[in-house]
mmCIF file of C-alpha atoms in Angstrom:
data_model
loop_
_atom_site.group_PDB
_atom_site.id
_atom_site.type_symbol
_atom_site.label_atom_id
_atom_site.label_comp_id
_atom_site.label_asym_id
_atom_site.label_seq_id
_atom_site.Cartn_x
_atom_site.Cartn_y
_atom_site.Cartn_z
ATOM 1 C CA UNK V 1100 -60.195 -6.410 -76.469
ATOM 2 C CA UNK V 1101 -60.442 -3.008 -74.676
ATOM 3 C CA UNK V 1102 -58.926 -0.018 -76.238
ATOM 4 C CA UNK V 1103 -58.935 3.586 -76.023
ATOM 5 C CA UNK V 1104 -58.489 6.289 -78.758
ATOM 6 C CA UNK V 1105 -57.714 10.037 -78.427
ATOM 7 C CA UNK V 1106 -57.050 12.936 -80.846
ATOM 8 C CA UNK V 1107 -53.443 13.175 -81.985
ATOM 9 C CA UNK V 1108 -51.187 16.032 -81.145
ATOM 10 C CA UNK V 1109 -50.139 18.137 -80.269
ATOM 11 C CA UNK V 1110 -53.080 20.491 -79.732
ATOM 12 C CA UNK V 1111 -51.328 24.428 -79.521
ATOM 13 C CA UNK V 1112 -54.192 26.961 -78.360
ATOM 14 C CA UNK V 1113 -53.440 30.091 -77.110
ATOM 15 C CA UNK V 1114 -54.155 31.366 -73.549
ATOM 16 C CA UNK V 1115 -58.107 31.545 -72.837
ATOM 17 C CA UNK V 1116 -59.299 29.500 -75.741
ATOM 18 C CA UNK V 1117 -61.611 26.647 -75.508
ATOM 19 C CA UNK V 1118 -60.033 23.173 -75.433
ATOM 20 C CA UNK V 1119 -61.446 20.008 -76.166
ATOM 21 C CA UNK V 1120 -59.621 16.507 -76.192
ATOM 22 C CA UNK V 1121 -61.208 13.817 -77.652
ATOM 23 C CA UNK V 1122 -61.464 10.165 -76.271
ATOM 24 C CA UNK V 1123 -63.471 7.038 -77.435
ATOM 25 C CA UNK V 1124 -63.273 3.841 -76.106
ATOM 26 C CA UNK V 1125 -63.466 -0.037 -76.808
ATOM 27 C CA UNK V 1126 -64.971 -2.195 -73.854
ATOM 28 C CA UNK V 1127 -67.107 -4.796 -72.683
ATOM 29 C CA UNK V 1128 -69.304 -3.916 -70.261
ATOM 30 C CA UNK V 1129 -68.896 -1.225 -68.143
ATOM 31 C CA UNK V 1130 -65.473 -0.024 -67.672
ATOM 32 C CA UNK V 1131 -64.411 3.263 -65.067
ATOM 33 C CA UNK V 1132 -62.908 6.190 -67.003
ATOM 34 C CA UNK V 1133 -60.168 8.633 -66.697
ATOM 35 C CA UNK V 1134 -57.942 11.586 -67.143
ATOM 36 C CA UNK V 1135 -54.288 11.573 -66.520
ATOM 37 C CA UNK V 1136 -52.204 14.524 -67.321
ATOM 38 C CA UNK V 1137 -48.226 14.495 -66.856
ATOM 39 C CA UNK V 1138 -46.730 17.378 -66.493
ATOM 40 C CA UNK V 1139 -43.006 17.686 -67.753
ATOM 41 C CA UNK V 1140 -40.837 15.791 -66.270
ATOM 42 C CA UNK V 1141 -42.676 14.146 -64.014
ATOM 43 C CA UNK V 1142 -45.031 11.242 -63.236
ATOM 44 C CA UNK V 1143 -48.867 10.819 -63.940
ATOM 45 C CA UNK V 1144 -51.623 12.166 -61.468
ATOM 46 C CA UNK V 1145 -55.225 11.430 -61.795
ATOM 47 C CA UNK V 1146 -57.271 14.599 -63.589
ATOM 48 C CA UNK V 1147 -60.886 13.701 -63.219
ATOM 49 C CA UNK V 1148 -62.893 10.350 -63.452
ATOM 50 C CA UNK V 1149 -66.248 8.953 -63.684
ATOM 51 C CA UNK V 1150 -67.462 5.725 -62.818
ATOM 52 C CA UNK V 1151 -71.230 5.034 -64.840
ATOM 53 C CA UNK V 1152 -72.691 6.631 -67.797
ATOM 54 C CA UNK V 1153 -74.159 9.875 -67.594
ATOM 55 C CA UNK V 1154 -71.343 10.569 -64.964
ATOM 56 C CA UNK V 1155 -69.536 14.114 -65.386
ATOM 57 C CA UNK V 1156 -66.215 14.268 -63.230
ATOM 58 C CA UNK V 1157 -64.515 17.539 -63.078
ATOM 59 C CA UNK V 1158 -61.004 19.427 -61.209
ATOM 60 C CA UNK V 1159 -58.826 22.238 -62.029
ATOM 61 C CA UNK V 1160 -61.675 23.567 -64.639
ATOM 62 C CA UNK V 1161 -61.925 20.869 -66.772
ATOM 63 C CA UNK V 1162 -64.635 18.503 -67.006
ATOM 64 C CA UNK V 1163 -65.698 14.841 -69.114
ATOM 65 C CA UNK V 1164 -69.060 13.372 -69.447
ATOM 66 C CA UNK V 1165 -68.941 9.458 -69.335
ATOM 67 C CA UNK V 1166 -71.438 8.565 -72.566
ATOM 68 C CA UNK V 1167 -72.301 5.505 -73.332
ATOM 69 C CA UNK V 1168 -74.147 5.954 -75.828
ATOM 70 C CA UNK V 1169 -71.321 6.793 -77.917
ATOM 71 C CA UNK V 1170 -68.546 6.058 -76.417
ATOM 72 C CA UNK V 1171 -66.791 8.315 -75.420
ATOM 73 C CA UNK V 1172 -65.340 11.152 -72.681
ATOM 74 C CA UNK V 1173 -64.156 14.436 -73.923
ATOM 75 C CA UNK V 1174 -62.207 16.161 -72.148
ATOM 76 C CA UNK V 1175 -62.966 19.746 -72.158
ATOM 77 C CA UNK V 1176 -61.817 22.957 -70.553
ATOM 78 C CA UNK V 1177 -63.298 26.666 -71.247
ATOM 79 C CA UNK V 1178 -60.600 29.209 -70.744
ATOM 80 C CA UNK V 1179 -56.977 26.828 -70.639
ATOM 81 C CA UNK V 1180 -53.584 28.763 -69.236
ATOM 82 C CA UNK V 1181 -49.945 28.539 -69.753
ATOM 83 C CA UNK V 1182 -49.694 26.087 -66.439
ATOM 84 C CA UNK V 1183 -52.034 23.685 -68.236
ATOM 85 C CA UNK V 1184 -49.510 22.735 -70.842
ATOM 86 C CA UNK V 1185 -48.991 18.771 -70.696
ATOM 87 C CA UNK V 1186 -49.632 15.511 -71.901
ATOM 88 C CA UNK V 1187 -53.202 14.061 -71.427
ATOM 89 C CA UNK V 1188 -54.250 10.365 -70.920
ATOM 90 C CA UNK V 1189 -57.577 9.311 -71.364
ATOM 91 C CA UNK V 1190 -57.601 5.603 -69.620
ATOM 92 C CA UNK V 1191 -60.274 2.834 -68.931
ATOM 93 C CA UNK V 1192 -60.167 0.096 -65.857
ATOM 94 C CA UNK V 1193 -62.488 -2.719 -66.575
ATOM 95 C CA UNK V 1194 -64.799 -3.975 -64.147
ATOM 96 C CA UNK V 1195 -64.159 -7.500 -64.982
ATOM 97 C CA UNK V 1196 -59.807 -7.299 -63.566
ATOM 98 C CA UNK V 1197 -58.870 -5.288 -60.808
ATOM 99 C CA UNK V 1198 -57.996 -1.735 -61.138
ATOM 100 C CA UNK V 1199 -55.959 -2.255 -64.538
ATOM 101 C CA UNK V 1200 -55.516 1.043 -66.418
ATOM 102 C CA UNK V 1201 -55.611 0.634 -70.409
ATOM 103 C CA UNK V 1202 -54.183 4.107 -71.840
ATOM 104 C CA UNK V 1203 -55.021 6.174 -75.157
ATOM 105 C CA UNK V 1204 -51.483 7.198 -76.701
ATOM 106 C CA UNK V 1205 -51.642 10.932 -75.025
ATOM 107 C CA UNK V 1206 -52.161 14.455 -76.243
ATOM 108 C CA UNK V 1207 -49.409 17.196 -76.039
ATOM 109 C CA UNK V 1208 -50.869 20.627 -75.371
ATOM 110 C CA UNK V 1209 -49.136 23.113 -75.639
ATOM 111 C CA UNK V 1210 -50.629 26.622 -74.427
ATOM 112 C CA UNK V 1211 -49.040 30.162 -75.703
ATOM 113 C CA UNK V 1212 -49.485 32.910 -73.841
ATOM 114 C CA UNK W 1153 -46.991 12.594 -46.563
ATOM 115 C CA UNK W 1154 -47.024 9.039 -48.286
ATOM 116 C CA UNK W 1155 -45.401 8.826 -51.515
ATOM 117 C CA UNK W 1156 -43.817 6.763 -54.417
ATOM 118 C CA UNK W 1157 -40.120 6.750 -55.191
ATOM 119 C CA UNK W 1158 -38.484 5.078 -58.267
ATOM 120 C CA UNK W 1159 -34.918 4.988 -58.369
ATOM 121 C CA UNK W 1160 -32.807 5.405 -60.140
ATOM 122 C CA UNK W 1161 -33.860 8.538 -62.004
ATOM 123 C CA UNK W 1162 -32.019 7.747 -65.105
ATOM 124 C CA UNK W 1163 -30.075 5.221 -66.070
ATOM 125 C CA UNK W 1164 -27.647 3.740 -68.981
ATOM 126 C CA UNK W 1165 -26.668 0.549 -69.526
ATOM 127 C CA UNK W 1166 -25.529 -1.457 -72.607
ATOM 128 C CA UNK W 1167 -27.465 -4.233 -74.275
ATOM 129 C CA UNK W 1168 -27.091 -7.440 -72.479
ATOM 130 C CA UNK W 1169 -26.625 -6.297 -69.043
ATOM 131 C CA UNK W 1170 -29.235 -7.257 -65.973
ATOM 132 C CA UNK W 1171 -30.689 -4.403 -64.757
ATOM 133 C CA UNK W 1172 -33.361 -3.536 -61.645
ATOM 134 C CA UNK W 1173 -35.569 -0.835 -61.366
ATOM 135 C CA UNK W 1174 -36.680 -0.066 -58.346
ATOM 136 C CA UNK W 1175 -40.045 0.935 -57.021
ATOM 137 C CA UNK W 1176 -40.959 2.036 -53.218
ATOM 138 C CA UNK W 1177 -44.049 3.309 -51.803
ATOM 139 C CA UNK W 1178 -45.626 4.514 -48.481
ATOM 140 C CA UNK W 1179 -48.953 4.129 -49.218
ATOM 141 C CA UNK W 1180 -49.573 0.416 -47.495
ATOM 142 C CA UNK W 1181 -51.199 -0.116 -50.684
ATOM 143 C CA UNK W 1182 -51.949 -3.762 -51.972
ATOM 144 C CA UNK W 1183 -51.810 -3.075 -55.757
ATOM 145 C CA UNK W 1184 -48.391 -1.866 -57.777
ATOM 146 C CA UNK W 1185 -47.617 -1.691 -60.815
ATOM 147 C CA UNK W 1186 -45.292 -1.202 -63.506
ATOM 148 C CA UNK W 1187 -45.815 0.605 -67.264
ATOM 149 C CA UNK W 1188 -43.479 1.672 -70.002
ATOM 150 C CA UNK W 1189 -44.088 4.931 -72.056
ATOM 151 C CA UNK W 1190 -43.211 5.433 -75.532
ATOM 152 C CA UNK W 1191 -44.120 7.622 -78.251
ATOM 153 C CA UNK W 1192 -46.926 6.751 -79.884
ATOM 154 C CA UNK W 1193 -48.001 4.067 -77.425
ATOM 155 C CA UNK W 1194 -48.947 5.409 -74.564
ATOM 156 C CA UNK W 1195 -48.183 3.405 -71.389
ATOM 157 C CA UNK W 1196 -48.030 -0.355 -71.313
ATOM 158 C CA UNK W 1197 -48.334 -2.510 -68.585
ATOM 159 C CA UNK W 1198 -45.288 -4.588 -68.321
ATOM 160 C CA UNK W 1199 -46.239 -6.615 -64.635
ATOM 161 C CA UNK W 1200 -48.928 -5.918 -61.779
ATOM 162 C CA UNK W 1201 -48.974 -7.180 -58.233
ATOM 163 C CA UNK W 1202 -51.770 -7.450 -55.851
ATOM 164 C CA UNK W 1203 -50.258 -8.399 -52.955
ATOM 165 C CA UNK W 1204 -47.116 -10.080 -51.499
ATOM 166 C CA UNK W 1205 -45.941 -13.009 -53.428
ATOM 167 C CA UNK W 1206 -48.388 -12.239 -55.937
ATOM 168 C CA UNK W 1207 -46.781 -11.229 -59.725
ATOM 169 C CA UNK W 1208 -48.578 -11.222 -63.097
ATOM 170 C CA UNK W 1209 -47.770 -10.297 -66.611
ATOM 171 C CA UNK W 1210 -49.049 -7.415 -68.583
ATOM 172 C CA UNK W 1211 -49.428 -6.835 -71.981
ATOM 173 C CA UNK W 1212 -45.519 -6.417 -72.816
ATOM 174 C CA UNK W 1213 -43.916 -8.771 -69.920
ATOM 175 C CA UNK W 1214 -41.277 -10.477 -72.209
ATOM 176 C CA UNK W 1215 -37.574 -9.745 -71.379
ATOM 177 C CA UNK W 1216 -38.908 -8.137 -67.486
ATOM 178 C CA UNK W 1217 -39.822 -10.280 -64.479
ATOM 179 C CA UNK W 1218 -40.588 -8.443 -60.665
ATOM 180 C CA UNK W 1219 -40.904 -9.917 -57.274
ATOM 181 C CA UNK W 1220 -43.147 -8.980 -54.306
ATOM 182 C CA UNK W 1221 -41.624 -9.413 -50.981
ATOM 183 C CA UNK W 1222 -42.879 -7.298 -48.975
ATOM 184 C CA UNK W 1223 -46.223 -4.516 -49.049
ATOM 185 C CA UNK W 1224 -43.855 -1.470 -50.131
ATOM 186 C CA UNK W 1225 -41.478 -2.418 -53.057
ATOM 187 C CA UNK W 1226 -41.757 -3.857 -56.584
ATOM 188 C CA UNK W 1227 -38.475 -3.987 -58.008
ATOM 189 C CA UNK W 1228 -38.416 -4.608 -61.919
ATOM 190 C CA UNK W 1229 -35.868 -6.842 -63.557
ATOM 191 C CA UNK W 1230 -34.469 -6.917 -67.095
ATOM 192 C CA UNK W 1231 -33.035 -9.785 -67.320
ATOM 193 C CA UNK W 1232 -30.764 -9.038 -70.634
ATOM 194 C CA UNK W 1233 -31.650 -5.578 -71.532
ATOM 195 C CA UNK W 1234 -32.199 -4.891 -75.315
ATOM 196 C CA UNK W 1235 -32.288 -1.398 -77.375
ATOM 197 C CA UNK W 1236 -36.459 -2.381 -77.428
ATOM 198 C CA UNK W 1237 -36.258 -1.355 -73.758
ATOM 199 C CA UNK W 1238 -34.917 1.815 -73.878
ATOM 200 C CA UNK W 1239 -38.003 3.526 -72.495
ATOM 201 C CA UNK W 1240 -39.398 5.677 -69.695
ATOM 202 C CA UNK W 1241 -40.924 3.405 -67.017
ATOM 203 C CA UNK W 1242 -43.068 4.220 -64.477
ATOM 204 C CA UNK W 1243 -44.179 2.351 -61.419
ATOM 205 C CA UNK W 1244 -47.790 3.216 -59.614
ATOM 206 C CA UNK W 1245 -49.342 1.548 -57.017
ATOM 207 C CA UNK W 1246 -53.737 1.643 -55.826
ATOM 208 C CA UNK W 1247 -55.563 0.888 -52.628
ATOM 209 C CA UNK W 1248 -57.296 -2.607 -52.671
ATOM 210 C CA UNK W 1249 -60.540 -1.795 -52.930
ATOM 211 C CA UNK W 1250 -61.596 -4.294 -55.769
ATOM 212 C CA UNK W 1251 -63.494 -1.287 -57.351
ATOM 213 C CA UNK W 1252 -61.952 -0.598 -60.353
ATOM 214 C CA UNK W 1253 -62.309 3.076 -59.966
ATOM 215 C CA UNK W 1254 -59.362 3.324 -57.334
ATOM 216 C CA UNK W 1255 -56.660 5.712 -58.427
ATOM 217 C CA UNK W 1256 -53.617 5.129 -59.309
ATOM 218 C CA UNK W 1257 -50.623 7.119 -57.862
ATOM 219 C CA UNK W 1258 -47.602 6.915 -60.014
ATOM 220 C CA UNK W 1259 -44.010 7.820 -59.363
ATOM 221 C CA UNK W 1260 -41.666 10.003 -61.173
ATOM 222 C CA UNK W 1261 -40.166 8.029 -64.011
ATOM 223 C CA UNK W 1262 -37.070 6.181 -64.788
ATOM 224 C CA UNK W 1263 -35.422 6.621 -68.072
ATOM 225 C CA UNK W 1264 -33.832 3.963 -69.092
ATOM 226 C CA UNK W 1265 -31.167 3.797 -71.933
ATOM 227 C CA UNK W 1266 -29.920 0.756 -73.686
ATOM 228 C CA UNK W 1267 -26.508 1.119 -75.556
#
């Protein structure tokens, strides 16, 4: 079946460094792919997407490249802050059933200033 | 400015007891759903709805059940809650597009304790 697998955490950087989040995925076909990130104590919000390979979605700085190839969609930011500190889903919606979300576990990161 | 509500915030109950989550939203949006979050799992669909009367299960449905009466609420039911479902659950809903790049919106949580 479908599946998704990011990096384990929690991922402490200081402030400014280079982050990277790694995500592969599991799925027939060709599934839609995300980034939530949950801020503490609250709910999910959508981070970026992409839809088709080759596909780089991007907000708030950070960016993923949908590759097929091998699959996968990093999640990457150049210079993170304090305010970035959260817990990051990588997800998957397959084409085949309507707008169902399968989630990685989530990353913790934890910025210092 | 449309939104989703889950009440209550938190909640503790002790094992055996019926319990109902609910779930609002103001988005007129066909599809709702509702996930658990747990360390080291992520979050689990427990039960999706695409429309009024319509329910189905998710990969951990056992011990829930929801019903759909109307656009804006999906209410989630433990029937006989168990320790297993203390858990954070939240409820999201997505326009009804049939692309399944739609966004979901979630709400802020319920945590749920089970004595």
């Amino acid at each position: 079946g479908n599946s998704v697998t990011q990096m384990e955490g929690p991922v402490t950087l200081s402030e400014e460094a280079f982050l990277t989040i790694n995500c592969t995925y599991t799925a027939t076909g060709y599934p839609s792919l995300f980034w939530y990130v949950q801020y503490p104590g609250e709910g999910l919000q959508l981070l970026l997407k992409a839809t088709k390979a080759d596909d780089k979605g991007s907000n708030k700085g950070f960016e993923a490249t949908y590759r097929k190839e091998t699959t996968s969609f990093h999640l990457e930011k150049g210079s993170v802050q304090v305010s970035d500190s959260a817990v990051y889903f990588c997800a998957l919606s397959d084409r085949g059933a309507t707008n169902k979300l399968i989630f990685g576990t989530g990353t913790l990161l934890a910025v210092q200033p | 400015d449309a939104e989703i509500t889950q009440s209550p915030r938190h909640k503790i109950t002790e094992t055996g007891r019926q319990v109902t989550l609910a779930c609002h939203q103001t988005w007129n949006h066909n599809n709702m759903f509702w996930y658990r979050q747990d360390l080291g799992h992520g979050l689990r669909l427990i039960h999706y709805s695409y429309g009024v009367q319509d329910t189905n299960k998710g990969e951990v449905s056992d011990g829930y059940s929801v019903s759909r009466s109307n656009t804006e609420d999906l209410p989630l039911t433990l029937e006989s809650a168990a320790s297993s479902q203390t858990s954070v659950y939240f409820c999201a809903s997505s326009e009804t597009t049939g692309a399944p790049q739609e966004t979901q919106y979630f709400g802020p949580g319920t945590r749920l304790l089970v004595l």
